[in-house]
Coordinates of C-alpha atoms and ligand atoms in Angstrom, one line a residue:
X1 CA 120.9 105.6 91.3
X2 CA 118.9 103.4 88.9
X3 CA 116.9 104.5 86.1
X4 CA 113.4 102.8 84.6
X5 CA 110.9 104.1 81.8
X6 CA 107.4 104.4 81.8
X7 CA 107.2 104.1 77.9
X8 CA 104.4 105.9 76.6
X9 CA 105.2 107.6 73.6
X10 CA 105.7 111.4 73.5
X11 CA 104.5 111.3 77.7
X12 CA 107.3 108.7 78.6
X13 CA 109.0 109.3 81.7
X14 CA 111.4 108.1 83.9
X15 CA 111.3 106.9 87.3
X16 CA 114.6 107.6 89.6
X17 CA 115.4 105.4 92.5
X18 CA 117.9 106.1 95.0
X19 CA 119.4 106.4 98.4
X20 CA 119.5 110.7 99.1
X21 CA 117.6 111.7 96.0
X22 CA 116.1 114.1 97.5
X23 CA 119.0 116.2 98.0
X24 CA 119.8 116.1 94.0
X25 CA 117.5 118.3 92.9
X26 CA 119.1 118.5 89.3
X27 CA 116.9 115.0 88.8
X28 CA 114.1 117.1 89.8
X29 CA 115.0 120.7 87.6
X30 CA 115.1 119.6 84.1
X31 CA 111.2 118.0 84.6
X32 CA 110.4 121.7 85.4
X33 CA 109.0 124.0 82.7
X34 CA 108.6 127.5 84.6
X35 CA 109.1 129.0 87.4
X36 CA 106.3 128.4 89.2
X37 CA 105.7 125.2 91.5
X38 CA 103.2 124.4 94.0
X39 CA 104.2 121.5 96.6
X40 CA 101.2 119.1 97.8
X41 CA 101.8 118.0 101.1
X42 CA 100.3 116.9 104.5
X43 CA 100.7 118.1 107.7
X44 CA 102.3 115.2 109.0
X45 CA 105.2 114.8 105.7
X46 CA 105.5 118.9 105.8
X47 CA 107.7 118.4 109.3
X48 CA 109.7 115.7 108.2
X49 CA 110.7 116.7 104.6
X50 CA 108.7 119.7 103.4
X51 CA 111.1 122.4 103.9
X52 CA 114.4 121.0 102.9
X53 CA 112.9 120.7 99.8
X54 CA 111.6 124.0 99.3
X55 CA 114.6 125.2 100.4
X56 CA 116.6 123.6 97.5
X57 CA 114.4 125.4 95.0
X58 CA 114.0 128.4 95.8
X59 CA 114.8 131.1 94.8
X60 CA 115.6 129.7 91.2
X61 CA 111.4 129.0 91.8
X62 CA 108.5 130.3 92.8
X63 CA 107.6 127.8 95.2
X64 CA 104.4 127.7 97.2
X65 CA 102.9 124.9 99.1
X66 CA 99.4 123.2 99.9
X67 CA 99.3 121.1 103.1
X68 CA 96.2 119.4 103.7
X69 CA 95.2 117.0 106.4
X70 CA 96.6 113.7 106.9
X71 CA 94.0 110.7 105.9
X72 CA 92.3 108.8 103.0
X73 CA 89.1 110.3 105.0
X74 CA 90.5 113.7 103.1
X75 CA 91.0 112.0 99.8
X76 CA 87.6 113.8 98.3
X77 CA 86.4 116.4 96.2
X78 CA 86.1 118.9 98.8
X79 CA 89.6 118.7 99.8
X80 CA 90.8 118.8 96.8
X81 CA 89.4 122.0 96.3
X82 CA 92.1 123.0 98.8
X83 CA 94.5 122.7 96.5
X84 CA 92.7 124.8 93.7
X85 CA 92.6 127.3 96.5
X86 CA 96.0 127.4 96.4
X87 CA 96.8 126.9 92.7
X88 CA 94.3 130.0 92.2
X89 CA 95.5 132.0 95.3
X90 CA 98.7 132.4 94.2
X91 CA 97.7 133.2 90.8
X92 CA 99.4 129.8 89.0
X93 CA 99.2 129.8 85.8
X94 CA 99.5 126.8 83.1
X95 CA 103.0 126.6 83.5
X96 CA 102.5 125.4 86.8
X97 CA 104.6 122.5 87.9
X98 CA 102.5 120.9 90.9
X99 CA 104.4 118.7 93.0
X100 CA 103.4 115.3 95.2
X101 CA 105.2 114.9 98.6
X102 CA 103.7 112.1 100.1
X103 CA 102.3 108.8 99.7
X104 CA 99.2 107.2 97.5
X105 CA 96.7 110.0 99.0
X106 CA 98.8 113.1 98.2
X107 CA 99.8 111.4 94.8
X108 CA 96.8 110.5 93.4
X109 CA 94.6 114.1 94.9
X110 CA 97.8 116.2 93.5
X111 CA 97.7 114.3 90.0
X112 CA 93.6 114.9 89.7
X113 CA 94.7 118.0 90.5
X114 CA 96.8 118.1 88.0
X115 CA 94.8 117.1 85.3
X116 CA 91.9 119.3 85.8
X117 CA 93.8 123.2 86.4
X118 CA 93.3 124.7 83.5
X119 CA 92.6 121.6 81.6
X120 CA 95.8 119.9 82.6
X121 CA 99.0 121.2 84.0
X122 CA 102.6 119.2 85.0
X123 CA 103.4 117.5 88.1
X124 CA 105.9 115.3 89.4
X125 CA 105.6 112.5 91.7
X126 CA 107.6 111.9 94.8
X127 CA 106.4 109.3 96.7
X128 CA 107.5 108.5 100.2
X129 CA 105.3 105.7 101.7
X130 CA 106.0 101.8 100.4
X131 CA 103.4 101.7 98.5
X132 CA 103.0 104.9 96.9
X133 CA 106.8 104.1 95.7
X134 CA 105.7 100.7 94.5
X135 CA 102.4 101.4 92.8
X136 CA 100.5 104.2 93.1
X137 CA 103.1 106.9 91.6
X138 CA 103.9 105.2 88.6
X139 CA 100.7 104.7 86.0
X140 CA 99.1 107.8 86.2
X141 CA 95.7 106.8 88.0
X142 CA 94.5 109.7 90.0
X143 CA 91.8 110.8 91.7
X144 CA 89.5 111.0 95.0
X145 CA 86.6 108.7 96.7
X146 CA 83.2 109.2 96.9
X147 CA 81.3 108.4 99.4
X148 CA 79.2 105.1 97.8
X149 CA 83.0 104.3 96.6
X150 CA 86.9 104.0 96.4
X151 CA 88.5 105.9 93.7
X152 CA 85.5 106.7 91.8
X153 CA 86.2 110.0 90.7
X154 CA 89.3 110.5 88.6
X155 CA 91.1 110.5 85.4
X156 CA 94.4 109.2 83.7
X157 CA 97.1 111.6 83.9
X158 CA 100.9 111.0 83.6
X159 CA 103.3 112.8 85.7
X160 CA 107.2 114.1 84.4
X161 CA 108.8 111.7 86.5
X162 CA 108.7 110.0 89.7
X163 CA 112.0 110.8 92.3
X164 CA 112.1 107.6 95.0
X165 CA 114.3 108.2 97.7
X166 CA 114.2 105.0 99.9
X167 CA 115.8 107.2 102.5
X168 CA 111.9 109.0 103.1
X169 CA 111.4 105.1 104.5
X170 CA 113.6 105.8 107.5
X171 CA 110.3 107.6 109.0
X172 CA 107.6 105.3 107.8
X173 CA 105.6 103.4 110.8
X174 CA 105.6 100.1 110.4
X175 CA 102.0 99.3 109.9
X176 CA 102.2 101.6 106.8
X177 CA 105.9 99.8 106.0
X178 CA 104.3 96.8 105.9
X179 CA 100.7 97.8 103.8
X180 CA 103.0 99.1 100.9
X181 CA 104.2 94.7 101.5
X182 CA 101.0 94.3 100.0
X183 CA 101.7 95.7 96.8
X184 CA 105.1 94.1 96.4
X185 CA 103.6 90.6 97.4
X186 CA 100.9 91.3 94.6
X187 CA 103.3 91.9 91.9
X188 CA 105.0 88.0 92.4
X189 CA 101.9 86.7 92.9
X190 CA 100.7 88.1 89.4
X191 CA 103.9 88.5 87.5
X192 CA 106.5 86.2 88.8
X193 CA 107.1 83.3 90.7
X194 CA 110.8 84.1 91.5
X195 CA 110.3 87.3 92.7
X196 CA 107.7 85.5 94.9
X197 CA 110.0 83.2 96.1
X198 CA 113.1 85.7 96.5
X199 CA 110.1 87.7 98.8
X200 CA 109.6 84.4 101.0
X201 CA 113.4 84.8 101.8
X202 CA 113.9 88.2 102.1
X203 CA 110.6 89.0 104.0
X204 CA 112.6 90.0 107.4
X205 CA 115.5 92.3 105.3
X206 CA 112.7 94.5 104.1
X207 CA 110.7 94.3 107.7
X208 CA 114.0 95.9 109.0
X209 CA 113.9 98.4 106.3
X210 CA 117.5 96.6 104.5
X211 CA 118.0 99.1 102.1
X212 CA 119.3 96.5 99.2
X213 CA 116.5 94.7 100.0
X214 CA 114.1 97.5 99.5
X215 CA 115.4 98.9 96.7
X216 CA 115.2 95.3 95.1
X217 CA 111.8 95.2 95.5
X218 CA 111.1 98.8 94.6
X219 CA 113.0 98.4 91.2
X220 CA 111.1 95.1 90.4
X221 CA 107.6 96.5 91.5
X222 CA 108.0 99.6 89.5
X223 CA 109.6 97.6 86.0
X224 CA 106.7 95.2 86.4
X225 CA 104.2 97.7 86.8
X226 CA 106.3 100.4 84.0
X227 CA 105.9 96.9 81.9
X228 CA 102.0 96.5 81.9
X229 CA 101.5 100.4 82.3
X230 CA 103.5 100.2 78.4
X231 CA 101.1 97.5 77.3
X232 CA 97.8 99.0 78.8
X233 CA 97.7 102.7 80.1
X234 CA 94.2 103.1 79.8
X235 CA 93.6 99.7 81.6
X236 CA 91.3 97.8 78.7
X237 CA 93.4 94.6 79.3
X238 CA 96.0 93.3 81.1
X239 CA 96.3 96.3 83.7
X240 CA 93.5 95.2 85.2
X241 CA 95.6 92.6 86.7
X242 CA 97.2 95.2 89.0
X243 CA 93.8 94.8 90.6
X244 CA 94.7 91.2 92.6
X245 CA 92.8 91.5 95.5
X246 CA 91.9 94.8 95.3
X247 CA 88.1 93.9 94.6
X248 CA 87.6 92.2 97.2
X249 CA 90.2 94.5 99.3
X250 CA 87.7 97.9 98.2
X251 CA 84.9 96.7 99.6
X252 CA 86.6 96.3 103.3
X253 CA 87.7 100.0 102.9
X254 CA 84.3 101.0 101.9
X255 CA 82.5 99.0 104.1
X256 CA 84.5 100.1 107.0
X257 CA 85.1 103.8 106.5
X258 CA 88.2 105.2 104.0
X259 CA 90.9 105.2 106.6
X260 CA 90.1 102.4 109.2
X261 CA 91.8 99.5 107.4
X262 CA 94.8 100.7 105.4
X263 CA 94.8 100.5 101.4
X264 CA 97.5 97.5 101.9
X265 CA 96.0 95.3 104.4
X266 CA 92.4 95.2 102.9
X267 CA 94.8 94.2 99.6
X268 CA 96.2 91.5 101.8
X269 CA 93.3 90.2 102.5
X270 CA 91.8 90.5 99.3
X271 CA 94.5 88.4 98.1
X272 CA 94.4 85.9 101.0
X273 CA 90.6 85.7 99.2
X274 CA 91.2 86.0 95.5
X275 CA 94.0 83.1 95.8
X276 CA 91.2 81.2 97.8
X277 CA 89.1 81.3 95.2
X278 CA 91.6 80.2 92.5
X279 CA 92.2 77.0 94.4
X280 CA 88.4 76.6 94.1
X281 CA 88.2 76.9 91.0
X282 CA 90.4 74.4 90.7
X283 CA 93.4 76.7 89.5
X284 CA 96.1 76.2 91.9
X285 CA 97.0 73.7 94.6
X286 CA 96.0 74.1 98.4
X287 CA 99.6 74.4 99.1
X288 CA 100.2 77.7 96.2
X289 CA 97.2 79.3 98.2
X290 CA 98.2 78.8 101.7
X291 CA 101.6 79.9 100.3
X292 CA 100.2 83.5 99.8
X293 CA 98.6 83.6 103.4
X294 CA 101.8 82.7 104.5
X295 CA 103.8 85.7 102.9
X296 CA 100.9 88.1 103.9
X297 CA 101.4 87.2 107.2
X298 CA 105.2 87.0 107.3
X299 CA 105.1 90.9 106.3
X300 CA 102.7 91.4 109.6
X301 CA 99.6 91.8 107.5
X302 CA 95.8 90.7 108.4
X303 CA 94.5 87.9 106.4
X304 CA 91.4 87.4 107.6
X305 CA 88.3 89.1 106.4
X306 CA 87.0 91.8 109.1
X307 CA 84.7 90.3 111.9
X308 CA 81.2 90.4 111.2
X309 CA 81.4 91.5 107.7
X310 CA 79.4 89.1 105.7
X311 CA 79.0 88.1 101.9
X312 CA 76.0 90.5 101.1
X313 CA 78.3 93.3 102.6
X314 CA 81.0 92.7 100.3
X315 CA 78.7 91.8 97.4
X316 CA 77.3 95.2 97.7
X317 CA 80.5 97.1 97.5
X318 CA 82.1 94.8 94.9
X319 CA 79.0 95.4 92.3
X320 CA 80.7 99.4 92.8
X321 CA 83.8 98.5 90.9
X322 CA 85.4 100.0 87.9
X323 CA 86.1 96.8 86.6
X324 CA 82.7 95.4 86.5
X325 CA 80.4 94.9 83.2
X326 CA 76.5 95.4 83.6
X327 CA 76.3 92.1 83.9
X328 CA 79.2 90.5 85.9
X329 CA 81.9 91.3 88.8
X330 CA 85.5 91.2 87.3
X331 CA 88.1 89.1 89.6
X332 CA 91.1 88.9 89.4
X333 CA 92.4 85.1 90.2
X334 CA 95.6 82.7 89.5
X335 CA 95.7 80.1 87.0
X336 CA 99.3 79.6 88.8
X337 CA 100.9 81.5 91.5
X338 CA 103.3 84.0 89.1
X339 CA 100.4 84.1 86.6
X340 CA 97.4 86.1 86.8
X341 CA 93.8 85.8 85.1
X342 CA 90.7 87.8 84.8
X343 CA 87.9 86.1 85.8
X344 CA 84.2 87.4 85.2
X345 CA 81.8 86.3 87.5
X346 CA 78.1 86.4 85.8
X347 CA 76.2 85.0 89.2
X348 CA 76.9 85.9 93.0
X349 CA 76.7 82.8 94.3
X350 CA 80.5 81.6 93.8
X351 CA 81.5 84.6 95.2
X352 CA 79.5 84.0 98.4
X353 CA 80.5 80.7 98.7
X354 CA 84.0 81.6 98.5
X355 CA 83.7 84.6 101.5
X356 CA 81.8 82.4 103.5
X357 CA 83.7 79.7 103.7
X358 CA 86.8 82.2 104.0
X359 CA 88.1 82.4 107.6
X360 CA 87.4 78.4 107.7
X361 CA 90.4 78.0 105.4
X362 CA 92.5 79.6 107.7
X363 CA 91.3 77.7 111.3
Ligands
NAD401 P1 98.9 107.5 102.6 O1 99.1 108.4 101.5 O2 97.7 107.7 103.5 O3 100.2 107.5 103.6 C1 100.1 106.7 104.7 C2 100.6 107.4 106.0 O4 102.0 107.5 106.0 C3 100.0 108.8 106.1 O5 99.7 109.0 107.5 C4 101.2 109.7 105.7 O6 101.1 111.0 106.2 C5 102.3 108.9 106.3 N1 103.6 109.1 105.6 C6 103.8 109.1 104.3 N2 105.2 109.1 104.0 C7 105.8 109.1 105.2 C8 107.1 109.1 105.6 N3 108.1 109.0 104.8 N4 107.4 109.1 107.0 C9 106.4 109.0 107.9 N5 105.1 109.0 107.5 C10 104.8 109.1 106.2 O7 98.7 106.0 102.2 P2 99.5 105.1 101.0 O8 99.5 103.7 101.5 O9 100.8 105.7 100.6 O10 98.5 105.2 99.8 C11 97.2 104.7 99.8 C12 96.4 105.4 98.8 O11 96.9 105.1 97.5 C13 95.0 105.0 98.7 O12 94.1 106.1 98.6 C14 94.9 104.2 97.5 O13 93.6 104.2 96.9 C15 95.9 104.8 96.6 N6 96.5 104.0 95.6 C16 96.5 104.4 94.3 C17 97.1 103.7 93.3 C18 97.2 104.3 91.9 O14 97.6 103.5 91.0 N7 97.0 105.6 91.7 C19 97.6 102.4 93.6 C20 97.5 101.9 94.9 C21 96.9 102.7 95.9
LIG402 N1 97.1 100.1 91.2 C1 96.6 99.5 90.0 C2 96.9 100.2 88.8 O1 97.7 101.2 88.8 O2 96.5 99.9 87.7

């Protein structure tokens, strides 16, 4: 098993990453304060891992569960009220350990969640989708969509400790193996060029689910991301970075419906974009941008915009962005591939340029 920190003071907490940690529930137990827990599922995770688990803690706990649909179409206020349902049903009290099985929906729903019972209970992350185990466990973003945009509603709230078991993986389709790529690809394109390039070799170990390879990539995606986390919980600086390509990326999910493009591949693209629009600015060379279309597509992910979404679409949904300032949309760009920088643009008209010219660079 390896062993990171998240170090944040009096909330720092490990993450665990192993082959079969599911089944070593003392990793689990000494995050726990009471007695009571309340699992946050779906119905299609509940099957597959649900009750194994429940059976390991019980009946040293309470344990009851919440399973809610399957879908980022369910990542919203009202559905999250299912799980207050629960919390309240079964009378939990602020002891209350709440616990995520699942990927970036179920984490981020059961952290919100988390933070708002009773002003702010535990919970414990166990991610089992690429990119929930990558990214969206660790940091302690969580919340829930709104309809005008992605991720609008939530609050910072760190968990105990995130358990990844790269076993869950064994299960994951490939279209969601290969959107939790995304992530991974973001982290060399921001933070390191040798973990870029050890990600152009290794592309086809993690396609076939290698588990050195994926644990490789898991371990440097989560130090990365523990790294700026340490700097910048409260993202005021440098965690924005974390955000390559997800400006342009939220717009595609918002302007096509939460659900219809994955999280990952409207990332991908996003990047495919962003590093587009560094090489216009004159920041890297052709060949460092076509070099991240490249590894996009080598993990099977889309790189080209969706058809007939045009510039004033994504304008739209980009001017909804937590990063923005009243007067400008924030980017995030390369000033080298390894290396990112945040960009503000104060006028619309780069931007446009940049998306409309877009699917030209790739023909
Ligand atoms: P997801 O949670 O929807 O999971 C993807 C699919 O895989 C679902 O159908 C799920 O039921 C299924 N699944 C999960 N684990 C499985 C397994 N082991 N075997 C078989 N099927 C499995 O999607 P995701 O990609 O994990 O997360 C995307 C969400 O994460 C988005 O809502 C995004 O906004 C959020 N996110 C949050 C952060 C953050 O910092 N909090 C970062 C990145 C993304
Ligand atoms: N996924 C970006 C962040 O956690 O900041």
């Amino acid at each position: 098993m390896e062993s990171l920190q998240v170090e944040l003071g009096s909330r720092s907490y490990p993450i665990y990453i192993g082959e079969g940690l599911l089944g070593q529930m003392r990793l689990l137990k000494k995050h726990i304060a009471s007695t009571q827990i309340l699992i946050v599922t779906n119905e299609t995770i509940a099957p597959l891992y649900l009750d194994d688990l429940t059976l390991q803690l019980t009946p040293e706990f309470d344990v009851q569960t919440s399973i809610l649909p399957d879908g980022e179409v369910y990542k919203t206020l009202g559905y999250l009220n299912h799980i207050f349902d629960s919390l309240l049903e079964t009378r939990c009290n602020r002891q209350v350990t709440l616990i995520a099985l699942g990927g970036g929906v179920i984490g981020d729903m059961t952290g919100f969640a988390a933070a708002s019972y009773q002003r702010g209970v535990n919970f414990i992350q166990i991610p089992t989708t690429l990119l929930s185990q990558v990214d969206s466990s660790v940091g302690g973003k969580t919340g829930v969509n709104h309809r005008l945009g992605k991720n609008m509603i939530g609050a910072f709230y760190q968990p105990q400790c995130v358990l990844i078991d790269t076993s869950v993986l064994t299960t994951l389709p490939a279209r969601e193996l290969s959107a939790g790529l995304a992530e991974v690809i973001k982290y060399g394109a921001i933070c390191s060029i040798e973990f870029f390039e050890w990600l152009e070799k290794n592309m086809d170990k993690l396609l076939s689910k290698d588990v050195h390879a994926l644990t490789h990539a898991i371990k440097t995606s989560c130090g990365m991301k523990a790294d700026v986390v340490a700097q910048d919980e409260k993202e005021s600086g440098v965690r924005a970075t974390l955000n390559f390509g997800h400006t342009f990326g939220h717009a595609i999910e918002t302007h096509m419906g939460y659900g219809e493009w994955l999280h990952g591949e409207a990332v991908s693209v996003g990047m495919c974009m962003a590093a587009d629009m560094s090489n216009k600015m004159g920041w890297i060379t052709d060949a460092d941008s076509a070099r991240v279309i490249r590894l996009c597509e080598k993990a099977n992910l889309p790189t080209k915009k969706p058809a007939g979404m045009s510039s004033s679409d994504f304008i739209k949904h980009m001017k909804v962005d937590k990063k923005n300032t009243s007067e400008s949309i924030r980017l995030i760009l390369l000033n080298k591939l390894g290396k990112a920088v945040i960009h503000d643009c104060l006028d619309d008209v780069q931007i446009t340029r940049v998306i409309d010219l877009f699917d030209e660079v790739q023909s």
